[in-house]
C-alpha cells in the first residue's frame, strides 16, 4: 500500500513535468520539472531496494528525503529532501494516517523548509501552498471534521495559495532577480507542492 502510494504520487509529478518546467522557464532556471521527476524516480529506485517486510511509513519518508537530497540539484533537492527526512524523523513504524498526523507532517515540513530556505509565506515559494494546507488541516482537526472533508478544504486552500503566488513578486531564488516581472506567473515550487498533496488526497 505504501509503495503504491508513492508510485501514484510520482506518476502525478512526472505527468506534470513539462508544465512545471515551462513555469520555471518563465521565472527560474527552467529545470524544476526535470528536477522533480529525477527526485521521484530516484525515490522509487531506492524504495525498490527495501524488502517489503522492512517497509514502513517512517522509512519511506526518510528514503524519499535522502533520494531528493542526494540526486536533485537547485533548491528542490535540499528543500524537499529536508522536508521529507524531517517528517520521517517524527513518525514511527506504527503511525496511522489521520487528520492530526497529516497536519503534524505538514507542520514539520513547513518548519524545516522555513529554516533551510530562510523563507516565509508571501515570498513566492512552495510555502505559499504548504502553509495554507497546514493551517486548513489544523482548523479541521480542531473542529473534528471528517478526513475527507478536511482534505477537501486543504486542497482548496492549496489552490488559493498557488493563485496567490501569481499576484506577488518573488523574494527568493532565481525568480527574485526578476523583481516585479515575476508577477503573473505561479511559483513552480508552490505548484509542485500542490501536485504532491493533490495526488496524496486522490490516493487516499
Short mmCIF file of C-alpha atoms in Angstrom, two decimals:
data_model
loop_
_atom_site.label_atom_id
_atom_site.label_comp_id
_atom_site.label_asym_id
_atom_site.label_seq_id
_atom_site.Cartn_x
_atom_site.Cartn_y
_atom_site.Cartn_z
CA UNK A 1 0.00 0.00 0.00
CA UNK A 2 2.79 2.43 0.92
CA UNK A 3 4.80 1.63 -2.17
CA UNK A 4 1.72 2.02 -4.37
CA UNK A 5 1.00 5.41 -2.84
CA UNK A 6 4.49 6.69 -3.59
CA UNK A 7 4.21 5.40 -7.16
CA UNK A 8 0.84 7.14 -7.59
CA UNK A 9 2.27 10.47 -6.40
CA UNK A 10 5.40 10.01 -8.50
CA UNK A 11 3.31 9.40 -11.61
CA UNK A 12 1.41 12.64 -10.91
CA UNK A 13 4.68 14.60 -10.75
CA UNK A 14 6.03 13.01 -13.91
CA UNK A 15 2.77 13.75 -15.74
CA UNK A 16 3.18 17.45 -14.86
CA UNK A 17 6.93 17.57 -15.57
CA UNK A 18 6.64 19.68 -18.72
CA UNK A 19 4.17 22.06 -17.09
CA UNK A 20 6.49 22.60 -14.12
CA UNK A 21 9.45 23.14 -16.43
CA UNK A 22 7.52 25.66 -18.53
CA UNK A 23 6.56 27.62 -15.41
CA UNK A 24 10.14 27.59 -14.18
CA UNK A 25 11.42 28.71 -17.58
CA UNK A 26 9.45 31.93 -17.15
CA UNK A 27 10.91 32.95 -13.80
CA UNK A 28 13.67 30.50 -12.87
CA UNK A 29 16.23 28.08 -14.27
CA UNK A 30 13.72 26.10 -16.33
CA UNK A 31 14.58 22.81 -14.64
CA UNK A 32 12.02 22.35 -11.86
CA UNK A 33 10.01 19.72 -13.70
CA UNK A 34 13.12 17.78 -14.62
CA UNK A 35 14.44 18.00 -11.07
CA UNK A 36 11.16 16.82 -9.56
CA UNK A 37 10.95 13.90 -12.00
CA UNK A 38 14.54 12.97 -11.16
CA UNK A 39 13.71 13.12 -7.46
CA UNK A 40 10.67 10.87 -7.58
CA UNK A 41 12.37 8.38 -9.90
CA UNK A 42 15.36 8.21 -7.55
CA UNK A 43 12.99 7.70 -4.62
CA UNK A 44 11.20 4.84 -6.37
CA UNK A 45 14.53 3.15 -7.18
CA UNK A 46 15.64 3.47 -3.56
CA UNK A 47 12.36 2.07 -2.26
CA UNK A 48 12.61 -0.89 -4.65
CA UNK A 49 15.79 -1.93 -2.83
CA UNK A 50 13.94 -2.21 0.50
CA UNK A 51 12.33 -5.54 1.32
CA UNK A 52 8.56 -5.29 1.76
CA UNK A 53 8.66 -6.65 5.32
CA UNK A 54 11.05 -3.85 6.33
CA UNK A 55 9.00 -1.08 4.72
CA UNK A 56 7.06 1.31 6.94
CA UNK A 57 5.88 4.91 6.71
CA UNK A 58 8.87 6.26 8.65
CA UNK A 59 11.40 4.54 6.39
CA UNK A 60 9.50 5.65 3.28
CA UNK A 61 9.72 9.34 4.15
CA UNK A 62 13.38 9.12 5.12
CA UNK A 63 14.21 7.25 1.92
CA UNK A 64 12.36 9.79 -0.25
CA UNK A 65 14.12 12.65 1.51
CA UNK A 66 17.55 11.09 1.04
CA UNK A 67 16.80 10.44 -2.63
CA UNK A 68 15.93 14.10 -3.23
CA UNK A 69 18.86 15.41 -1.20
CA UNK A 70 21.39 13.19 -2.99
CA UNK A 71 20.10 13.29 -6.57
CA UNK A 72 18.36 16.62 -7.16
CA UNK A 73 20.04 19.96 -7.76
CA UNK A 74 18.77 23.50 -7.40
CA UNK A 75 16.51 24.39 -4.49
CA UNK A 76 14.23 21.36 -4.95
CA UNK A 77 16.72 18.79 -3.69
CA UNK A 78 17.68 20.42 -0.38
CA UNK A 79 14.20 21.73 0.42
CA UNK A 80 12.11 18.67 -0.44
CA UNK A 81 14.88 16.40 0.87
CA UNK A 82 14.96 18.15 4.23
CA UNK A 83 11.17 18.26 4.48
CA UNK A 84 10.69 14.53 3.81
CA UNK A 85 13.53 13.49 6.11
CA UNK A 86 12.22 15.64 8.96
CA UNK A 87 8.75 14.15 8.51
CA UNK A 88 10.31 10.69 8.72
CA UNK A 89 12.05 11.56 11.99
CA UNK A 90 8.71 12.50 13.54
CA UNK A 91 6.91 9.29 12.59
CA UNK A 92 7.29 5.68 13.65
CA UNK A 93 6.50 2.33 12.12
CA UNK A 94 3.08 2.24 13.80
CA UNK A 95 1.92 5.65 12.54
CA UNK A 96 -1.62 5.79 11.18
CA UNK A 97 -2.87 8.49 8.83
CA UNK A 98 -5.50 10.69 10.47
CA UNK A 99 -6.04 14.46 10.32
CA UNK A 100 -3.81 15.13 13.32
CA UNK A 101 -0.93 13.06 11.93
CA UNK A 102 -1.16 14.58 8.46
CA UNK A 103 -1.23 18.08 9.95
CA UNK A 104 1.78 17.25 12.10
CA UNK A 105 3.66 16.10 8.99
CA UNK A 106 2.77 19.29 7.13
CA UNK A 107 3.84 21.43 10.07
CA UNK A 108 7.17 19.62 10.37
CA UNK A 109 7.74 20.08 6.63
CA UNK A 110 6.87 23.78 6.77
CA UNK A 111 9.22 24.44 9.69
CA UNK A 112 12.04 22.52 8.00
CA UNK A 113 11.63 24.42 4.73
CA UNK A 114 11.40 27.77 6.51
CA UNK A 115 14.65 27.04 8.33
CA UNK A 116 16.54 25.59 5.35
CA UNK A 117 15.28 28.12 2.80
CA UNK A 118 15.11 31.09 5.18
CA UNK A 119 11.75 31.89 3.66
CA UNK A 120 8.20 32.54 4.76
CA UNK A 121 4.68 32.83 3.42
CA UNK A 122 4.49 35.62 0.83
CA UNK A 123 7.99 35.08 -0.58
CA UNK A 124 6.52 33.29 -3.64
CA UNK A 125 7.77 29.81 -2.78
CA UNK A 126 6.41 26.35 -2.06
CA UNK A 127 5.44 27.63 1.39
CA UNK A 128 2.63 29.64 -0.19
CA UNK A 129 0.79 26.38 -0.86
CA UNK A 130 2.13 24.30 2.06
CA UNK A 131 1.33 26.78 4.84
CA UNK A 132 -2.34 27.16 3.76
CA UNK A 133 -2.63 23.35 3.72
CA UNK A 134 -1.22 23.14 7.23
CA UNK A 135 -3.45 25.94 8.53
CA UNK A 136 -6.52 24.34 6.98
CA UNK A 137 -5.75 20.90 8.44
CA UNK A 138 -5.12 22.42 11.87
CA UNK A 139 -8.54 24.12 11.73
CA UNK A 140 -10.22 20.90 10.59
CA UNK A 141 -8.58 18.90 13.38
CA UNK A 142 -9.82 21.41 15.96
CA UNK A 143 -13.33 21.21 14.54
CA UNK A 144 -13.24 17.39 14.45
CA UNK A 145 -14.49 17.15 10.86
CA UNK A 146 -14.06 14.04 8.72
CA UNK A 147 -10.79 13.24 6.99
CA UNK A 148 -12.40 13.54 3.56
CA UNK A 149 -13.81 16.98 4.29
CA UNK A 150 -10.52 18.06 5.88
CA UNK A 151 -8.54 17.08 2.80
CA UNK A 152 -11.07 18.77 0.53
CA UNK A 153 -10.77 22.03 2.47
CA UNK A 154 -6.97 21.75 2.47
CA UNK A 155 -6.96 21.27 -1.29
CA UNK A 156 -9.00 24.44 -1.73
CA UNK A 157 -6.54 26.31 0.48
CA UNK A 158 -3.61 24.95 -1.53
CA UNK A 159 -5.13 26.05 -4.85
CA UNK A 160 -5.80 29.51 -3.43
CA UNK A 161 -2.20 29.64 -2.23
CA UNK A 162 -0.89 28.83 -5.70
CA UNK A 163 -3.13 31.50 -7.23
CA UNK A 164 -1.80 33.97 -4.66
CA UNK A 165 1.76 33.43 -5.93
CA UNK A 166 0.70 34.89 -9.27
CA UNK A 167 -0.06 38.22 -7.60
CA UNK A 168 3.26 38.74 -5.80
CA UNK A 169 6.90 39.30 -6.69
CA UNK A 170 9.43 36.61 -5.85
CA UNK A 171 11.76 37.26 -2.93
CA UNK A 172 13.80 34.04 -3.09
CA UNK A 173 15.81 32.15 -5.67
CA UNK A 174 16.47 32.97 -9.30
CA UNK A 175 12.97 34.39 -9.67
CA UNK A 176 13.82 37.16 -7.20
CA UNK A 177 16.20 38.63 -9.78
CA UNK A 178 13.16 39.49 -11.91
CA UNK A 179 11.50 41.51 -9.17
CA UNK A 180 8.11 42.81 -10.28
CA UNK A 181 8.45 40.96 -13.60
CA UNK A 182 7.86 37.68 -11.75
CA UNK A 183 4.28 38.79 -11.03
CA UNK A 184 1.73 36.98 -13.18
CA UNK A 185 3.40 33.56 -13.04
CA UNK A 186 2.65 30.85 -10.50
CA UNK A 187 5.59 29.74 -8.39
CA UNK A 188 6.77 26.34 -9.69
CA UNK A 189 7.57 25.08 -6.16
CA UNK A 190 4.10 26.01 -4.94
CA UNK A 191 2.62 24.16 -7.92
CA UNK A 192 4.72 21.00 -7.37
CA UNK A 193 3.70 21.01 -3.69
CA UNK A 194 0.06 21.27 -4.77
CA UNK A 195 0.51 18.37 -7.21
CA UNK A 196 2.03 16.17 -4.50
CA UNK A 197 -0.72 16.95 -2.00
CA UNK A 198 -3.46 16.55 -4.61
CA UNK A 199 -2.14 13.13 -5.61
CA UNK A 200 -1.85 12.14 -1.94
CA UNK A 201 -5.51 13.09 -1.41
CA UNK A 202 -6.60 11.25 -4.55
CA UNK A 203 -4.76 8.11 -3.49
CA UNK A 204 -6.34 8.15 -0.04
#
